[in-house]
Amino acid sequence: MRGYLQSIETMGLVDGPGTRTIFFMQGCPLRCAYCHNPDAIRLQGGREITPAEVLEIARRYRSYYGEDGGVTFSGGEPLLQGEFLHKSLELLKQEGYNTCIDTSGIGNRAFFPDIFPLVDTLIIDVKAFDQESFANLTLTKGFGEYLDFLASLENYGFQGQVWARHVMVPGWTDNEQSMRDFVRILRPICHRIDRIEILPYHTAGVEKYRKLGMSYRLEGVEPMDKDRAKELEIYANKVFAEDLQQERKKAQARSEEKYKILRDRQVVSKQEQAEMFASLRELPLLREVAEGDVEAVLDEIILSNIKAGDYIFRTGDAPDLMYLIYQGEMKIFYNTIDGEEQIFYIYRDGDFVGGLNLLVETPYRYVGQALTDCRIIAIPKATFDKYFYDSSVVLRSVLTKSFDRIRWAEELIQRLATSNASMKTAGLLLKLVKRIGVETEEGIRLELSMNREELGNYSGLRRETITRKLGQFKDLGYIDLVGNKVIIVKDLEALEAYVL
Ligand code: SF4
């Protein structure tokens, strides 16, 4: 395992906290107009280095790092060499080094879940604030991927701090509106931001282009005025602080609203409560609560009747409650950047959601909405920490559930990326057979709580397409449609043939 390296700086003071050794990696997928290292854009070339050698060099300089310092990987784009970066970070972390990555967020995604739990500080270069400017500056179409990177950082396991940087070019982003846009882009990770910096554009790299015989796209653009850049940096930080305050207020209001909805709909009838209490002990998550604690737990949790269509939690909600579905169905979805609804899961009786959020204290990434009238049990974080946290059975069941979700999400990504409409429809029907199928004389009966549009969102198809495909499957005799809410699967093998 080897990485390609441009250079090493042994006593860096600006690329991460404290004094650091900086490994400048070779290769970058972007083509920024102001890039000072056009010779480092190719992946191959430069010096080869192994993760063990990285560790060896870090050991040599460890005495200079002090409390905050450590090792930074910069570039080029370090995320492009995912496997090397992962192995190097792993070795460094085993010996307790503080780690930092300086990135533009575009790299080999397959390694992101391995890399990000090992990163203490992320320096994120925000190149531009909209699709068009991003394409103009970097000559790539990666803006959507970039936004997705920001939104997914915590899903990749990142728990560190973020330094956000932007290179300001005169005439491009040297205005207050751009600074507001800059702050808006950072919103998904605002609670992790430690600092926002503006780097004034300078022309020190122009000579290099001449020597390499390359054309320089910012020819004639003057260096950015440092005082004006500082003014705008101060302005961006001010906007960010206000934004953060607003976000906190909104989160607080959402949290209060959520509690209010649950309390308003709390089950009050003694008989209903008694029924629920009796069945609660049968649910896997509550089976483990010690007999002596049951009364106290039942006192603290909230049992609510939720109407079909009501929201149970939303993206960005604080991890202050987890939810157990006592009865009914809930859909978990995410609004894509195109404004489409992508349904990830449908949960039903006995399923729970939010356990991992409480464990690792990360906000909800998705939206939970009741598909049918539901009875939900909300477990506050304090109750979870007091009565559930120490139970290995509960922890195992939260982790197993999370693992199932990752597997399901991976399957979904695979299905969306590689299947045609017939395969997606057949795959969806098979999934539903597994989850809610009931054997009857006519075939396997699927009682749906989703309409056609939601079925489409679940499988990555448009409503018209899924309606057409179901019609085709009916004509072929694979299924029967009874009204809008019941499907009878008559030929399971034929459906399986599409996906196997
Ligand atoms: S991201 Fe950095 S290394 Fe890559 S092209 Fe832009 S300035 Fe150059």
Short mmCIF file of C-alpha atoms and ligand atoms in Angstrom, two decimals:
data_model
loop_
_atom_site.label_atom_id
_atom_site.label_comp_id
_atom_site.label_asym_id
_atom_site.label_seq_id
_atom_site.Cartn_x
_atom_site.Cartn_y
_atom_site.Cartn_z
CA MET A 1 0.00 0.00 0.00
CA ARG A 2 1.59 3.23 -1.18
CA GLY A 3 0.51 6.81 -1.51
CA TYR A 4 1.73 9.48 -3.91
CA LEU A 5 3.10 12.51 -2.19
CA GLN A 6 3.96 15.99 -3.48
CA SER A 7 5.87 17.20 -0.45
CA ILE A 8 6.04 17.28 3.35
CA GLU A 9 6.03 20.34 5.59
CA THR A 10 7.36 19.47 9.01
CA MET A 11 6.39 22.50 11.10
CA GLY A 12 3.14 23.76 9.59
CA LEU A 13 1.19 26.27 11.65
CA VAL A 14 -1.88 27.08 9.59
CA ASP A 15 -3.28 23.78 8.31
CA GLY A 16 -4.99 22.55 11.45
CA PRO A 17 -4.59 23.23 15.19
CA GLY A 18 -1.13 23.67 16.75
CA THR A 19 2.14 22.66 15.12
CA ARG A 20 1.71 19.96 12.50
CA THR A 21 3.43 17.75 9.97
CA ILE A 22 1.64 18.22 6.68
CA PHE A 23 1.61 15.57 3.98
CA PHE A 24 0.69 17.21 0.66
CA MET A 25 -0.79 14.43 -1.43
CA GLN A 26 -0.53 14.16 -5.19
CA GLY A 27 -3.61 14.24 -7.44
CA CYS A 28 -6.84 16.23 -7.57
CA PRO A 29 -10.11 15.78 -9.49
CA LEU A 30 -10.73 19.55 -9.64
CA ARG A 31 -9.15 22.16 -11.90
CA CYS A 32 -9.42 25.34 -9.85
CA ALA A 33 -8.62 28.48 -11.81
CA TYR A 34 -6.31 29.70 -9.03
CA CYS A 35 -4.57 26.37 -8.27
CA HIS A 36 -0.96 27.02 -7.23
CA ASN A 37 0.10 23.44 -7.86
CA PRO A 38 -0.97 22.56 -11.39
CA ASP A 39 1.91 20.06 -11.48
CA ALA A 40 0.40 18.18 -8.54
CA ILE A 41 -3.00 17.54 -10.13
CA ARG A 42 -2.01 14.25 -11.76
CA LEU A 43 -2.40 11.34 -9.32
CA GLN A 44 0.75 9.51 -10.28
CA GLY A 45 4.13 11.08 -9.87
CA GLY A 46 5.79 12.62 -6.88
CA ARG A 47 7.32 10.56 -4.12
CA GLU A 48 5.85 7.24 -3.06
CA ILE A 49 5.27 6.68 0.64
CA THR A 50 3.77 3.90 2.79
CA PRO A 51 1.45 4.41 5.81
CA ALA A 52 4.22 2.99 8.02
CA GLU A 53 6.60 5.70 6.74
CA VAL A 54 3.96 8.36 7.51
CA LEU A 55 3.84 7.06 11.07
CA GLU A 56 7.62 7.00 11.27
CA ILE A 57 7.83 10.68 10.22
CA ALA A 58 5.07 11.65 12.68
CA ARG A 59 6.97 9.91 15.49
CA ARG A 60 10.07 11.93 14.60
CA TYR A 61 8.24 15.25 15.11
CA ARG A 62 5.90 14.25 17.91
CA SER A 63 7.72 16.30 20.54
CA TYR A 64 6.84 19.51 18.62
CA TYR A 65 3.11 18.82 18.42
CA GLY A 66 2.25 19.79 22.00
CA GLU A 67 -1.34 19.37 23.11
CA ASP A 68 -3.15 20.42 19.93
CA GLY A 69 -0.78 19.66 17.07
CA GLY A 70 -0.44 16.51 14.99
CA VAL A 71 -0.63 15.35 11.40
CA THR A 72 -2.49 16.92 8.46
CA PHE A 73 -3.15 15.44 5.03
CA SER A 74 -3.57 18.12 2.41
CA GLY A 75 -3.10 18.28 -1.33
CA GLY A 76 -3.96 18.00 -4.05
CA GLU A 77 -6.94 16.10 -2.74
CA PRO A 78 -6.10 13.59 0.01
CA LEU A 79 -9.51 11.86 -0.27
CA LEU A 80 -8.57 10.72 -3.75
CA GLN A 81 -6.12 8.22 -2.22
CA GLY A 82 -8.74 6.73 0.08
CA GLU A 83 -7.11 3.44 0.97
CA PHE A 84 -3.72 4.98 1.71
CA LEU A 85 -5.33 7.73 3.77
CA HIS A 86 -7.40 5.24 5.75
CA LYS A 87 -4.40 3.03 6.56
CA SER A 88 -2.26 6.03 7.52
CA LEU A 89 -4.95 7.48 9.79
CA GLU A 90 -5.49 4.10 11.37
CA LEU A 91 -1.80 3.78 12.27
CA LEU A 92 -1.65 7.37 13.54
CA LYS A 93 -4.75 6.95 15.68
CA GLN A 94 -3.43 3.73 17.20
CA GLU A 95 -0.66 5.86 18.68
CA GLY A 96 -2.93 8.73 19.68
CA TYR A 97 -1.99 11.40 17.11
CA ASN A 98 -4.30 14.31 16.44
CA THR A 99 -5.40 14.13 12.78
CA CYS A 100 -6.62 16.63 10.22
CA ILE A 101 -7.64 16.49 6.56
CA ASP A 102 -7.67 19.51 4.27
CA THR A 103 -10.12 18.65 1.48
CA SER A 104 -12.47 19.96 -1.15
CA GLY A 105 -14.83 17.05 -0.39
CA ILE A 106 -14.57 15.25 -3.71
CA GLY A 107 -12.85 11.89 -3.49
CA ASN A 108 -13.15 8.14 -3.30
CA ARG A 109 -16.42 7.74 -1.37
CA ALA A 110 -16.02 4.03 -0.79
CA PHE A 111 -13.45 4.85 1.91
CA PHE A 112 -15.31 7.72 3.59
CA PRO A 113 -16.91 5.55 6.32
CA ASP A 114 -13.43 4.20 7.18
CA ILE A 115 -11.72 7.56 7.09
CA PHE A 116 -14.02 10.03 8.83
CA PRO A 117 -14.31 8.41 12.26
CA LEU A 118 -10.49 8.82 12.43
CA VAL A 119 -10.42 12.57 11.68
CA ASP A 120 -10.27 15.19 14.46
CA THR A 121 -10.29 18.33 12.33
CA LEU A 122 -11.66 18.72 8.84
CA ILE A 123 -10.57 21.74 6.83
CA ILE A 124 -13.18 22.06 4.15
CA ASP A 125 -12.47 24.26 1.14
CA VAL A 126 -15.73 25.77 -0.02
CA LYS A 127 -14.92 26.57 -3.61
CA ALA A 128 -18.14 28.24 -4.72
CA PHE A 129 -21.73 28.62 -3.59
CA ASP A 130 -23.78 27.54 -6.59
CA GLN A 131 -23.61 24.99 -9.39
CA GLU A 132 -22.61 27.44 -12.11
CA SER A 133 -19.81 29.19 -10.23
CA PHE A 134 -18.50 25.84 -9.01
CA ALA A 135 -18.34 24.57 -12.60
CA ASN A 136 -16.66 27.80 -13.80
CA LEU A 137 -14.06 27.73 -11.08
CA THR A 138 -13.24 24.02 -10.94
CA LEU A 139 -14.17 22.93 -14.49
CA THR A 140 -16.13 20.04 -12.96
CA LYS A 141 -19.79 19.33 -12.27
CA GLY A 142 -19.28 18.13 -8.73
CA PHE A 143 -21.34 20.73 -6.87
CA GLY A 144 -24.17 18.29 -6.04
CA GLU A 145 -21.63 15.73 -4.85
CA TYR A 146 -20.04 18.43 -2.75
CA LEU A 147 -23.33 19.40 -1.05
CA ASP A 148 -24.04 15.74 -0.47
CA PHE A 149 -20.61 15.36 1.12
CA LEU A 150 -21.43 18.10 3.64
CA ALA A 151 -24.85 16.65 4.39
CA SER A 152 -23.45 13.13 4.85
CA LEU A 153 -20.35 13.87 6.94
CA GLU A 154 -21.88 12.65 10.18
CA ASN A 155 -23.32 9.61 8.47
CA TYR A 156 -19.75 8.73 7.53
CA GLY A 157 -18.94 8.81 11.24
CA PHE A 158 -17.29 12.23 11.46
CA GLN A 159 -17.38 13.55 15.02
CA GLY A 160 -14.70 16.23 14.92
CA GLN A 161 -14.53 19.97 14.32
CA VAL A 162 -14.65 21.80 10.98
CA TRP A 163 -12.66 24.75 9.72
CA ALA A 164 -14.38 26.18 6.67
CA ARG A 165 -12.25 28.08 4.17
CA HIS A 166 -12.94 29.99 1.01
CA VAL A 167 -10.47 31.49 -1.43
CA MET A 168 -11.83 34.91 -2.37
CA VAL A 169 -11.16 36.12 -5.91
CA PRO A 170 -11.88 39.81 -6.69
CA GLY A 171 -15.03 40.15 -8.75
CA TRP A 172 -16.13 36.58 -7.95
CA THR A 173 -17.25 36.36 -4.32
CA ASP A 174 -15.99 39.58 -2.68
CA ASN A 175 -19.43 40.73 -1.57
CA GLU A 176 -21.79 40.28 1.35
CA GLN A 177 -24.37 38.21 -0.54
CA SER A 178 -21.67 35.62 -1.29
CA MET A 179 -20.76 35.49 2.39
CA ARG A 180 -24.40 34.80 3.25
CA ASP A 181 -24.42 32.03 0.62
CA PHE A 182 -21.18 30.65 2.09
CA VAL A 183 -22.80 30.41 5.53
CA ARG A 184 -25.96 28.85 4.06
CA ILE A 185 -23.94 26.06 2.46
CA LEU A 186 -22.39 25.24 5.82
CA ARG A 187 -25.76 24.81 7.52
CA PRO A 188 -25.82 20.98 7.53
CA ILE A 189 -22.62 20.97 9.61
CA CYS A 190 -23.06 24.29 11.43
CA HIS A 191 -22.85 22.69 14.88
CA ARG A 192 -19.38 21.34 14.03
CA ILE A 193 -17.88 24.56 12.65
CA ASP A 194 -15.06 25.95 14.74
CA ARG A 195 -13.94 28.71 12.41
CA ILE A 196 -14.68 30.35 9.07
CA GLU A 197 -11.76 31.79 7.15
CA ILE A 198 -11.38 33.79 3.97
CA LEU A 199 -8.11 33.31 2.10
CA PRO A 200 -7.43 36.29 -0.19
CA TYR A 201 -6.52 35.23 -3.73
CA HIS A 202 -2.89 35.96 -4.65
CA THR A 203 -0.89 35.55 -7.81
CA ALA A 204 2.17 33.72 -6.46
CA GLY A 205 1.42 30.64 -8.59
CA VAL A 206 1.23 32.44 -11.97
CA GLU A 207 4.93 32.04 -12.67
CA LYS A 208 4.65 28.28 -12.29
CA TYR A 209 2.07 28.16 -15.10
CA ARG A 210 4.42 30.13 -17.37
CA LYS A 211 7.29 27.76 -16.65
CA LEU A 212 5.07 24.74 -17.36
CA GLY A 213 3.81 26.38 -20.56
CA MET A 214 0.21 26.24 -19.29
CA SER A 215 -2.42 28.94 -19.72
CA TYR A 216 -3.61 30.65 -16.56
CA ARG A 217 -7.34 31.31 -16.45
CA LEU A 218 -7.14 34.23 -14.02
CA GLU A 219 -4.56 36.12 -16.10
CA GLY A 220 -4.89 39.81 -15.33
CA VAL A 221 -6.95 39.40 -12.13
CA GLU A 222 -5.40 41.46 -9.34
CA PRO A 223 -4.66 39.91 -5.93
CA MET A 224 -7.56 40.21 -3.47
CA ASP A 225 -7.30 43.22 -1.18
CA LYS A 226 -6.39 41.75 2.22
CA ASP A 227 -8.27 44.35 4.28
CA ARG A 228 -11.47 43.87 2.28
CA ALA A 229 -11.09 40.08 2.59
CA LYS A 230 -10.73 40.48 6.36
CA GLU A 231 -13.84 42.70 6.50
CA LEU A 232 -15.83 40.07 4.63
CA GLU A 233 -14.43 37.32 6.84
CA ILE A 234 -15.67 39.21 9.89
CA TYR A 235 -19.01 39.71 8.19
CA ALA A 236 -19.29 35.96 7.34
CA ASN A 237 -18.51 35.05 10.95
CA LYS A 238 -21.14 37.48 12.19
CA VAL A 239 -23.76 36.05 9.81
CA PHE A 240 -22.73 32.57 10.89
CA ALA A 241 -23.15 33.38 14.60
CA GLU A 242 -26.62 34.82 13.91
CA ASP A 243 -27.50 31.84 11.77
CA LEU A 244 -26.36 29.44 14.46
CA GLN A 245 -28.45 31.25 17.03
CA GLN A 246 -31.47 31.05 14.71
CA GLU A 247 -30.84 27.35 14.07
CA ARG A 248 -30.63 26.71 17.81
CA LYS A 249 -33.86 28.61 18.40
CA LYS A 250 -35.55 26.69 15.60
CA ALA A 251 -34.27 23.37 16.97
CA GLN A 252 -35.49 24.33 20.44
CA ALA A 253 -38.90 25.34 19.07
CA ARG A 254 -39.10 22.10 17.07
CA SER A 255 -38.20 20.11 20.12
CA GLU A 256 -40.90 21.83 22.20
CA GLU A 257 -43.42 21.39 19.41
CA LYS A 258 -42.56 17.71 19.15
CA TYR A 259 -43.10 17.18 22.87
CA LYS A 260 -46.33 19.15 22.69
CA ILE A 261 -47.70 17.02 19.84
CA LEU A 262 -46.81 13.84 21.69
CA ARG A 263 -48.28 15.11 24.97
CA ASP A 264 -51.45 16.40 23.25
CA ARG A 265 -52.04 13.02 21.77
CA GLN A 266 -51.02 11.06 24.80
CA VAL A 267 -53.20 8.06 25.52
CA VAL A 268 -55.35 9.00 28.46
CA SER A 269 -57.83 6.19 28.74
CA LYS A 270 -56.80 3.95 31.61
CA GLN A 271 -57.90 0.86 29.74
CA GLU A 272 -55.85 1.75 26.63
CA GLN A 273 -52.84 2.46 28.81
CA ALA A 274 -53.20 -0.82 30.65
CA GLU A 275 -53.37 -2.68 27.32
CA MET A 276 -50.27 -0.93 26.02
CA PHE A 277 -48.38 -1.43 29.28
CA ALA A 278 -49.05 -5.15 29.17
CA SER A 279 -47.85 -5.49 25.58
CA LEU A 280 -44.88 -3.20 26.06
CA ARG A 281 -43.04 -5.84 27.99
CA GLU A 282 -43.25 -8.10 24.96
CA LEU A 283 -41.34 -5.63 22.77
CA PRO A 284 -37.70 -6.70 22.41
CA LEU A 285 -36.35 -3.35 23.56
CA LEU A 286 -38.33 -3.25 26.80
CA ARG A 287 -37.99 -6.90 27.71
CA GLU A 288 -34.63 -6.16 29.27
CA VAL A 289 -35.70 -3.44 31.68
CA ALA A 290 -35.32 -4.73 35.25
CA GLU A 291 -38.63 -5.63 36.87
CA GLY A 292 -38.12 -3.02 39.58
CA ASP A 293 -37.63 -0.23 37.00
CA VAL A 294 -40.68 -0.93 34.88
CA GLU A 295 -42.98 1.43 36.75
CA ALA A 296 -40.46 4.29 36.56
CA VAL A 297 -39.87 3.71 32.83
CA LEU A 298 -43.58 3.66 32.12
CA ASP A 299 -43.91 6.91 34.02
CA GLU A 300 -41.31 8.66 31.88
CA ILE A 301 -42.13 7.43 28.39
CA ILE A 302 -44.89 9.03 26.33
CA LEU A 303 -47.55 6.86 24.72
CA SER A 304 -49.26 8.76 21.91
CA ASN A 305 -51.86 8.27 19.22
CA ILE A 306 -50.49 9.81 16.02
CA LYS A 307 -52.70 10.49 13.02
CA ALA A 308 -51.81 9.30 9.52
CA GLY A 309 -49.80 12.06 7.82
CA ASP A 310 -48.45 13.59 11.06
CA TYR A 311 -44.71 14.13 11.33
CA ILE A 312 -42.96 12.33 14.15
CA PHE A 313 -39.50 13.75 13.61
CA ARG A 314 -37.75 15.83 10.98
CA THR A 315 -34.24 16.27 9.57
CA GLY A 316 -32.10 18.18 12.05
CA ASP A 317 -34.19 17.27 15.12
CA ALA A 318 -32.08 16.98 18.24
CA PRO A 319 -31.43 13.44 19.49
CA ASP A 320 -33.69 13.86 22.51
CA LEU A 321 -36.24 11.09 21.88
CA MET A 322 -36.29 7.66 20.30
CA TYR A 323 -39.48 6.10 19.03
CA LEU A 324 -40.98 2.66 19.26
CA ILE A 325 -43.90 1.81 17.04
CA TYR A 326 -46.51 0.08 19.09
CA GLN A 327 -49.04 -0.09 16.27
CA GLY A 328 -49.25 1.26 12.74
CA GLU A 329 -46.77 2.21 10.03
CA MET A 330 -44.28 5.02 9.71
CA LYS A 331 -42.24 5.97 6.65
CA ILE A 332 -38.70 7.27 6.95
CA PHE A 333 -37.62 9.45 4.08
CA TYR A 334 -35.21 12.09 2.92
CA ASN A 335 -35.81 15.00 0.58
CA THR A 336 -33.18 14.90 -2.17
CA ILE A 337 -31.58 18.10 -3.45
CA ASP A 338 -33.96 17.91 -6.45
CA GLY A 339 -36.86 18.15 -4.01
CA GLU A 340 -37.87 14.50 -4.54
CA GLU A 341 -38.89 12.34 -1.62
CA GLN A 342 -36.75 9.22 -1.26
CA ILE A 343 -38.34 6.72 1.11
CA PHE A 344 -35.78 4.55 2.88
CA TYR A 345 -37.81 2.38 5.19
CA ILE A 346 -41.32 1.56 6.26
CA TYR A 347 -41.49 0.68 9.95
CA ARG A 348 -44.28 -1.18 11.64
CA ASP A 349 -45.33 -2.70 14.97
CA GLY A 350 -42.37 -3.40 17.23
CA ASP A 351 -39.83 -1.48 15.10
CA PHE A 352 -37.94 1.39 16.64
CA VAL A 353 -36.04 4.36 15.31
CA GLY A 354 -33.61 6.84 16.85
CA GLY A 355 -31.69 4.47 19.15
CA LEU A 356 -28.40 5.16 17.43
CA ASN A 357 -29.07 8.92 17.46
CA LEU A 358 -29.40 8.79 21.25
CA LEU A 359 -26.29 6.65 21.59
CA VAL A 360 -23.97 8.80 19.50
CA GLU A 361 -25.87 12.06 20.02
CA THR A 362 -26.29 13.02 16.39
CA PRO A 363 -29.36 14.83 15.08
CA TYR A 364 -31.93 13.01 12.99
CA ARG A 365 -30.92 12.91 9.31
CA TYR A 366 -34.32 11.83 7.97
CA VAL A 367 -37.99 12.59 8.32
CA GLY A 368 -40.42 10.22 10.07
CA GLN A 369 -44.08 10.50 9.10
CA ALA A 370 -47.02 8.31 10.09
CA LEU A 371 -48.38 6.39 7.11
CA THR A 372 -51.36 5.09 9.04
CA ASP A 373 -52.85 6.09 12.37
CA CYS A 374 -50.11 5.01 14.74
CA ARG A 375 -49.47 4.42 18.38
CA ILE A 376 -46.00 5.57 19.18
CA ILE A 377 -43.94 5.23 22.32
CA ALA A 378 -41.44 8.08 22.71
CA ILE A 379 -38.51 7.34 25.01
CA PRO A 380 -36.68 10.49 26.26
CA LYS A 381 -32.90 10.45 26.15
CA ALA A 382 -32.61 10.75 29.94
CA THR A 383 -34.75 7.62 30.34
CA PHE A 384 -32.73 5.80 27.68
CA ASP A 385 -29.45 6.71 29.39
CA LYS A 386 -30.73 5.69 32.82
CA TYR A 387 -32.45 2.40 32.07
CA PHE A 388 -31.28 1.17 28.67
CA TYR A 389 -27.74 2.36 28.12
CA ASP A 390 -26.09 -0.34 30.22
CA SER A 391 -28.05 -3.21 28.78
CA SER A 392 -25.93 -5.19 26.35
CA VAL A 393 -29.10 -6.68 24.88
CA VAL A 394 -30.52 -3.23 24.14
CA LEU A 395 -27.22 -2.03 22.69
CA ARG A 396 -26.93 -5.13 20.56
CA SER A 397 -30.46 -4.70 19.31
CA VAL A 398 -29.81 -1.00 18.44
CA LEU A 399 -26.64 -1.94 16.59
CA THR A 400 -28.28 -4.89 14.80
CA LYS A 401 -31.08 -2.61 13.69
CA SER A 402 -28.56 -0.01 12.49
CA PHE A 403 -26.66 -2.69 10.61
CA ASP A 404 -29.89 -3.90 8.96
CA ARG A 405 -30.56 -0.31 7.92
CA ILE A 406 -27.11 0.10 6.42
CA ARG A 407 -27.56 -3.16 4.50
CA TRP A 408 -30.97 -2.04 3.32
CA ALA A 409 -29.62 1.38 2.29
CA GLU A 410 -26.75 -0.28 0.41
CA GLU A 411 -29.20 -2.55 -1.38
CA LEU A 412 -31.34 0.45 -2.21
CA ILE A 413 -28.38 2.38 -3.64
CA GLN A 414 -27.42 -0.69 -5.65
CA ARG A 415 -30.98 -1.12 -6.88
CA LEU A 416 -31.37 2.54 -7.82
CA ALA A 417 -28.04 2.62 -9.59
CA THR A 418 -28.17 -0.61 -11.53
CA SER A 419 -31.79 -1.58 -12.13
CA ASN A 420 -34.29 -0.78 -14.84
CA ALA A 421 -37.94 -0.02 -14.03
CA SER A 422 -39.05 -3.69 -14.18
CA MET A 423 -36.25 -4.76 -11.87
CA LYS A 424 -36.98 -1.92 -9.43
CA THR A 425 -40.70 -2.73 -9.36
CA ALA A 426 -40.09 -6.47 -8.94
CA GLY A 427 -37.48 -5.75 -6.23
CA LEU A 428 -39.94 -3.54 -4.38
CA LEU A 429 -42.71 -6.15 -4.54
CA LEU A 430 -40.35 -8.82 -3.21
CA LYS A 431 -39.32 -6.55 -0.35
CA LEU A 432 -42.97 -5.98 0.50
CA VAL A 433 -43.69 -9.71 0.30
CA LYS A 434 -40.99 -10.27 2.89
CA ARG A 435 -42.23 -7.53 5.21
CA ILE A 436 -45.99 -7.57 4.99
CA GLY A 437 -46.95 -10.49 2.72
CA VAL A 438 -49.77 -12.72 3.94
CA GLU A 439 -50.29 -16.10 2.26
CA THR A 440 -53.84 -16.50 1.01
CA GLU A 441 -55.51 -18.89 -1.39
CA GLU A 442 -55.30 -16.37 -4.26
CA GLY A 443 -51.65 -15.61 -3.68
CA ILE A 444 -49.53 -13.45 -1.36
CA ARG A 445 -51.63 -10.52 -0.24
CA LEU A 446 -49.95 -7.13 0.28
CA GLU A 447 -52.07 -4.60 2.16
CA LEU A 448 -50.42 -1.28 1.35
CA SER A 449 -50.38 1.81 3.46
CA MET A 450 -48.57 3.73 0.70
CA ASN A 451 -50.11 5.34 -2.36
CA ARG A 452 -48.57 4.92 -5.84
CA GLU A 453 -46.45 8.04 -5.49
CA GLU A 454 -44.97 6.81 -2.23
CA LEU A 455 -44.38 3.37 -3.72
CA GLY A 456 -42.48 5.11 -6.49
CA ASN A 457 -40.44 7.12 -4.00
CA TYR A 458 -39.63 3.93 -2.15
CA SER A 459 -38.25 2.32 -5.27
CA GLY A 460 -36.73 5.28 -7.10
CA LEU A 461 -39.43 5.48 -9.80
CA ARG A 462 -41.95 8.10 -10.83
CA ARG A 463 -45.61 7.53 -9.94
CA GLU A 464 -46.56 7.08 -13.62
CA THR A 465 -43.79 4.51 -14.13
CA ILE A 466 -44.71 2.39 -11.13
CA THR A 467 -48.39 2.51 -12.10
CA ARG A 468 -47.51 1.43 -15.64
CA LYS A 469 -45.20 -1.35 -14.44
CA LEU A 470 -47.76 -2.73 -12.00
CA GLY A 471 -50.28 -2.73 -14.87
CA GLN A 472 -47.81 -4.68 -17.03
CA PHE A 473 -47.15 -7.20 -14.27
CA LYS A 474 -50.89 -7.62 -13.90
CA ASP A 475 -51.29 -8.25 -17.65
CA LEU A 476 -48.52 -10.83 -17.45
CA GLY A 477 -50.38 -12.58 -14.62
CA TYR A 478 -47.65 -11.98 -12.03
CA ILE A 479 -49.89 -9.94 -9.74
CA ASP A 480 -53.46 -8.87 -9.25
CA LEU A 481 -54.50 -5.37 -8.22
CA VAL A 482 -57.43 -4.93 -5.87
CA GLY A 483 -58.22 -1.24 -5.73
CA ASN A 484 -55.29 1.03 -4.92
CA LYS A 485 -54.21 -0.49 -1.66
CA VAL A 486 -54.02 -4.24 -2.20
CA ILE A 487 -51.70 -6.23 -4.43
CA ILE A 488 -51.90 -10.01 -4.71
CA VAL A 489 -48.62 -11.57 -5.81
CA LYS A 490 -49.54 -14.61 -7.91
CA ASP A 491 -46.20 -15.59 -9.44
CA LEU A 492 -43.35 -15.05 -7.02
CA GLU A 493 -40.81 -16.86 -9.20
CA ALA A 494 -41.48 -14.57 -12.13
CA LEU A 495 -40.75 -11.53 -9.96
CA GLU A 496 -37.65 -13.15 -8.50
CA ALA A 497 -36.34 -13.79 -12.01
CA TYR A 498 -36.01 -10.00 -12.47
CA VAL A 499 -33.73 -9.47 -9.52
CA LEU A 500 -31.73 -12.68 -9.20
S1 SF4 B 1 -8.66 21.62 -5.05
FE1 SF4 B 1 -6.66 22.48 -4.53
S2 SF4 B 1 -5.20 21.13 -5.56
FE2 SF4 B 1 -7.19 20.73 -6.47
S3 SF4 B 1 -7.23 22.05 -8.26
FE3 SF4 B 1 -8.23 23.14 -6.59
S4 SF4 B 1 -6.60 24.38 -5.68
FE4 SF4 B 1 -5.59 22.82 -6.95
#
